[in-house]
Tab-separated table of N, CA and C in Angstrom:
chain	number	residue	atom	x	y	z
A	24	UNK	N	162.878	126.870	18.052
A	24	UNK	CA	163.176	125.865	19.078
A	24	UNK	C	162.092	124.798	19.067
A	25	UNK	N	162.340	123.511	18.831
A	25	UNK	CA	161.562	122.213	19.278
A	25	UNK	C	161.967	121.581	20.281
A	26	UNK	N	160.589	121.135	20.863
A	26	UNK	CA	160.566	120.000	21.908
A	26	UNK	C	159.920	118.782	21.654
A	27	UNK	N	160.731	117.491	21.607
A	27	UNK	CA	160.404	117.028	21.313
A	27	UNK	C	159.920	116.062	22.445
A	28	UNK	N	158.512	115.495	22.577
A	28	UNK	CA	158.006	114.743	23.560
A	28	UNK	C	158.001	113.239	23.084
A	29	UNK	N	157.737	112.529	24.185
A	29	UNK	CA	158.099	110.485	23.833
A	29	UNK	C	156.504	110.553	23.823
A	30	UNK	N	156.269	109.578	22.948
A	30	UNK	CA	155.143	109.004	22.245
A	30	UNK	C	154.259	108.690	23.658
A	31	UNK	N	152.935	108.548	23.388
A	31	UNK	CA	152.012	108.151	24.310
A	31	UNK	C	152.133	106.530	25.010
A	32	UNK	N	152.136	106.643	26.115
A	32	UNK	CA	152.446	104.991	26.456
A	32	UNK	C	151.122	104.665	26.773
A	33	UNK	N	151.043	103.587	26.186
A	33	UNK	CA	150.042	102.479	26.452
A	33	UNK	C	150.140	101.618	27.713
A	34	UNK	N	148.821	101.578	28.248
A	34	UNK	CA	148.806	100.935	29.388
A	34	UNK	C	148.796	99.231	29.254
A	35	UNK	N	149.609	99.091	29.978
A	35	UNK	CA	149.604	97.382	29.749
A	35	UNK	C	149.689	96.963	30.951
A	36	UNK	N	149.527	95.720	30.921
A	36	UNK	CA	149.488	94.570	32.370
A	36	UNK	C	151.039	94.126	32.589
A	37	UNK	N	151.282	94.545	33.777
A	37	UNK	CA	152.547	93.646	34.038
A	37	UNK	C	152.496	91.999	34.031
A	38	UNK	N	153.798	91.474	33.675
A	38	UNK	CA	153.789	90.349	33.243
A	38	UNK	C	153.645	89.326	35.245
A	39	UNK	N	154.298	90.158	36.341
A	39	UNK	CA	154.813	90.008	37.165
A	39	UNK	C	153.295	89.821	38.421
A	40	UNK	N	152.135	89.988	37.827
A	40	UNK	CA	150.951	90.041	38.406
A	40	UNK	C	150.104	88.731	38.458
A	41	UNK	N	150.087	88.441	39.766
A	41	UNK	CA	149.256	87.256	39.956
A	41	UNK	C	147.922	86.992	39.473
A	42	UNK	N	147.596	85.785	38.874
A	42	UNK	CA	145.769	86.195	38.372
A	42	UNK	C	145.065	85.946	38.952
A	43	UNK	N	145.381	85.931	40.374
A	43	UNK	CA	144.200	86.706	41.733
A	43	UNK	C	143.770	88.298	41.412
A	44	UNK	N	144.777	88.945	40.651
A	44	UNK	CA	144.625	90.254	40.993
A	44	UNK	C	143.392	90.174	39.745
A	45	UNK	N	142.457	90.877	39.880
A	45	UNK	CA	141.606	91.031	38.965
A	45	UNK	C	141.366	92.504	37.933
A	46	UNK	N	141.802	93.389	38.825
A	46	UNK	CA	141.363	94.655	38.664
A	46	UNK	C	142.388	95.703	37.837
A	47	UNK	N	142.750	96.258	36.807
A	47	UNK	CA	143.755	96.386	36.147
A	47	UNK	C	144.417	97.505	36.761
A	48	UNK	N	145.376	98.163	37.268
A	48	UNK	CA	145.936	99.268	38.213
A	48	UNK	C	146.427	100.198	36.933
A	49	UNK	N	145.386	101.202	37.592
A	49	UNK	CA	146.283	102.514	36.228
A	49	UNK	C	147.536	102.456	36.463
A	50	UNK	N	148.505	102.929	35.199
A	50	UNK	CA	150.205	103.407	35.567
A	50	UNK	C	150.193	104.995	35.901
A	51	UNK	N	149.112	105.276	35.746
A	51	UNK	CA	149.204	107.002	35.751
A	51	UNK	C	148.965	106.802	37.565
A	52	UNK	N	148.794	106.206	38.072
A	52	UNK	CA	148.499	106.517	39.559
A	52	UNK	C	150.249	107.214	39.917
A	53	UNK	N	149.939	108.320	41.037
A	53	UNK	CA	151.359	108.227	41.423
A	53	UNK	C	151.401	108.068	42.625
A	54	UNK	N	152.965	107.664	43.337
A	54	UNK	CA	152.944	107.715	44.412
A	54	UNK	C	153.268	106.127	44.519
A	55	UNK	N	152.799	105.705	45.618
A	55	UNK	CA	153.123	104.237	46.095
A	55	UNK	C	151.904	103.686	46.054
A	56	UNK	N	150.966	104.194	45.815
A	56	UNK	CA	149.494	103.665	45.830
A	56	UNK	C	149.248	102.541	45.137
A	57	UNK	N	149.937	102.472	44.276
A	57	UNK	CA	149.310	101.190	42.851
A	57	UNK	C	150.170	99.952	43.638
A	58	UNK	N	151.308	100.071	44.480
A	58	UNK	CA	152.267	99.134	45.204
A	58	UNK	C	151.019	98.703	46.234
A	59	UNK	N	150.193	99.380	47.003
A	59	UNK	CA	149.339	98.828	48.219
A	59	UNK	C	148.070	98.156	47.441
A	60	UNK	N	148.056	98.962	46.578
A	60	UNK	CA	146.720	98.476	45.615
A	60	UNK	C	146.658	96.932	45.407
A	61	UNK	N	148.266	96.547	44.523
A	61	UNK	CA	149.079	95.370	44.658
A	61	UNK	C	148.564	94.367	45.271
A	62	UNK	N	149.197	94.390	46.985
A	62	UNK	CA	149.419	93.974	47.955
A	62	UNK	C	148.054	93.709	48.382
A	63	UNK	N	147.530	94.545	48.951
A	63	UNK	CA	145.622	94.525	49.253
A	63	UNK	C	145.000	93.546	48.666
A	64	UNK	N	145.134	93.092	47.584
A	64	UNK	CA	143.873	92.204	46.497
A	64	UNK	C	144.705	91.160	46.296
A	65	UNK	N	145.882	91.226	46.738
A	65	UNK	CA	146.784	89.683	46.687
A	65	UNK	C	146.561	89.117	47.782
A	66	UNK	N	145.951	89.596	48.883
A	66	UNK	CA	146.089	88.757	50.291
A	66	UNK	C	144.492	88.629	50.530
């Protein structure tokens, strides 16, 4: 029996991010956190 797993994802910058935001937001965060993270450093 194999399992086959999806390749390692690379972290990248969303295209959709203002360049106020300075600080790069892991994708591994979970939860809604990286959404307030967002929001916080945009205002």
């Amino acid at each position: 029996m194999r399992v086959d797993f999806p390749l390692p994802v690379r972290p990248t910058t969303p295209i959709f991010l203002s360049p106020g935001i300075v600080q790069l937001i892991p994708l591994s965060t979970m939860g809604m956190s990286w959404l307030y993270l967002i929001w916080r450093s945009s205002n």
